[in-house]
Amino acid sequence: MVSIKEVARHADVAISTVSKVLNGYPNVSEETKKKVQDAIRELNYIPNSIASALSSKQFGRVAMILDPKRQTQAIDQIFMQYLLGALDKAREMNLEAITVFTSMLAGMSAEEITRYFLSQSVTGVIIYGLSKEDKVLRRLIDERKFACVVIDAPMTNDRTTCVGVDHEQAQYDVAKKTILVDNCRQVLYIAGKKDGYVTEQRLNGIRRLEKEMNLSVLVRLGEFSELAARNITLKYAKNKDVVVCASDLMAIGAMNALIDMDIFRPVCGFDGITLMGYVGKQMNTVKQDFYGISSTAVEEVRRLMDGASGRQVIMPHSVVKLYYKDIIR
Amino acid sequence: MVSIKEVARHADVAISTVSKVLNGYPNVSEETKKKVQDAIRELNYIPNSIASALSSKQFGRVAMILDPKRQTQAIDQIFMQYLLGALDKAREMNLEAITVFTSMLAGMSAEEITRYFLSQSVTGVIIYGLSKEDKVLRRLIDERKFACVVIDAPMTNDRTTCVGVDHEQAQYDVAKKTILVDNCRQVLYIAGKKDGYVTEQRLNGIRRLEKEMNLSVLVRLGEFSELAARNITLKYAKNKDVVVCASDLMAIGAMNALIDMDIFRPVCGFDGITLMGYVGKQMNTVKQDFYGISSTAVEEVRRLMDGASGRQVIMPHSVVKLYYKDIIR
DNA sequence: CTGTTAGCGCGTTCAA
DNA sequence: TTGAACGCGCTAACAG
């Protein structure tokens, strides 16, 4: 492994000079700069980021905490978008991001996780899909030992920023758009999980619409499950005018149920995933930019690591109509 | 940040003694060991793995290269299993694994990737789902600068190990089992992608069965796409006895097509994914243990990093029948 | 069994 | 503008 020392020798300068060239410092003459760069090229020198980090004390890695078993809004596709968005941005910002699954954290206390992260030089954390029931991660947030960004859970403090769309408004928007077409009054709302933050917010959205439009809304928990949504639909949809679902997956289940019941009802979903299979229908849904959300999360965690204070970041959403062609895998 | 130095001072021993205790070296009296451990606990000392790596020159991180856009066998679910398996094992083996998506490598030459990896102290690489067309990654493998493990592509050299099930045999097995039930003769085989290694191997499997059972097999490329498989089925399945698909996704497409055509044909898939939606039917498929494959890959890459030579590792597979209840999300 | 010493590869003063 | 010297936190000889 060719080190900075050899480059220095080769270029006949001091190590520190090479370092300066490497890091684009001023006060290096063009002449020596060129000498150094030539040497770097000739020796095919590659700086060691580990040593660099140690020396400059700029550790600061970011841990992305994902819970794949927690089938909330949709499926793994979303996680991949999250990962992609974060890793791309991290690379762009010269940050190291490590992937951590909750299964690897299972059984650990907040202290143990803290220790683990610190030993890995992790100073920033992004939590995707926090559950209300997750005492440990909530503790981690409360302790403020890390710069935290929480996706889709409304938590902020001086070391914690939350990032996500306005689920309340989004649910309101998509439901309203769907309902207006057929002037529906009786709504079947299939919500998510009891312990989910987004479930609550989305529910608030439909409640607001209920009041505003004087609707009658029946709420059932679909657990973000296609099958549960199917069964709920089979049971309750008959004398409803519309089925509003808190996820695309559940919307698919509802649609299939309606087909089996041989009745038509408008259905709308949430998330805008594309791996839905072709149901041969169309439906409204909320399109979230998971890649962008995750990318923003990295920027935010960096802000926090640089000492900024936590805040709330609302990402834009849109209501789109998914057709057959959109939902082909 | 409390360092080893402070621990040493606190315990009134030398730094090296602390280091020995930390790394479980012999030649430390129980007495001093206890002193040190107490100090560690009191100060809540956390070793810095970065400094440790630098000092011991035990860098050796491993890069997991994933290509999410490459929708080969199935969907993101498989990638998540891969990630989980690798990260769990890496943690167990005290290796650092970093997630790299091909999109981050796009446009880079093999040399640039090499430089990038080396700068990140990556010395081992796991490649998931290599395409025959991927000249760059193949170059990376050929250059032997890294310990390489390739999943599902039959490449080995002294620095490269391949890991995966025996796709040829697996395809043979599942097809045979499916065909025997109804004594089928006319087979529609929906293969994967032209540039895929597994496509070729699985095709060999069906070809072997064709000869052995004196079948008539029509082969079409389904591109691992549900829709393509659907269209192929609509076009060709009528006068066939069975539809053998090189992926579960395509099998779903085929099944749905058959339902629309209102004819029954046995269908079999490949991979054993669980996010198929409920088609209300059953089918045979090859169950792959993606978690285990990835976990094994990490062990293998470690072997290579430790100087061992490349080899071929065949993972076990099984043929299972998926029922309605199995494929509920 | 313990402590001293010499680095690992690099960033960063501070004199020269 | 340059370079010697120190230190980041830790490991690994080696000497005592």
Short mmCIF file of C-alpha atoms in Angstrom, two decimals, chain B residues 213 217 287:
data_model
loop_
_atom_site.label_atom_id
_atom_site.label_comp_id
_atom_site.label_asym_id
_atom_site.label_seq_id
_atom_site.Cartn_x
_atom_site.Cartn_y
_atom_site.Cartn_z
CA MET B 213 -38.24 -37.31 -20.53
CA VAL B 217 -40.02 -27.52 -24.83
CA LYS B 287 -36.85 -22.23 -2.46
#
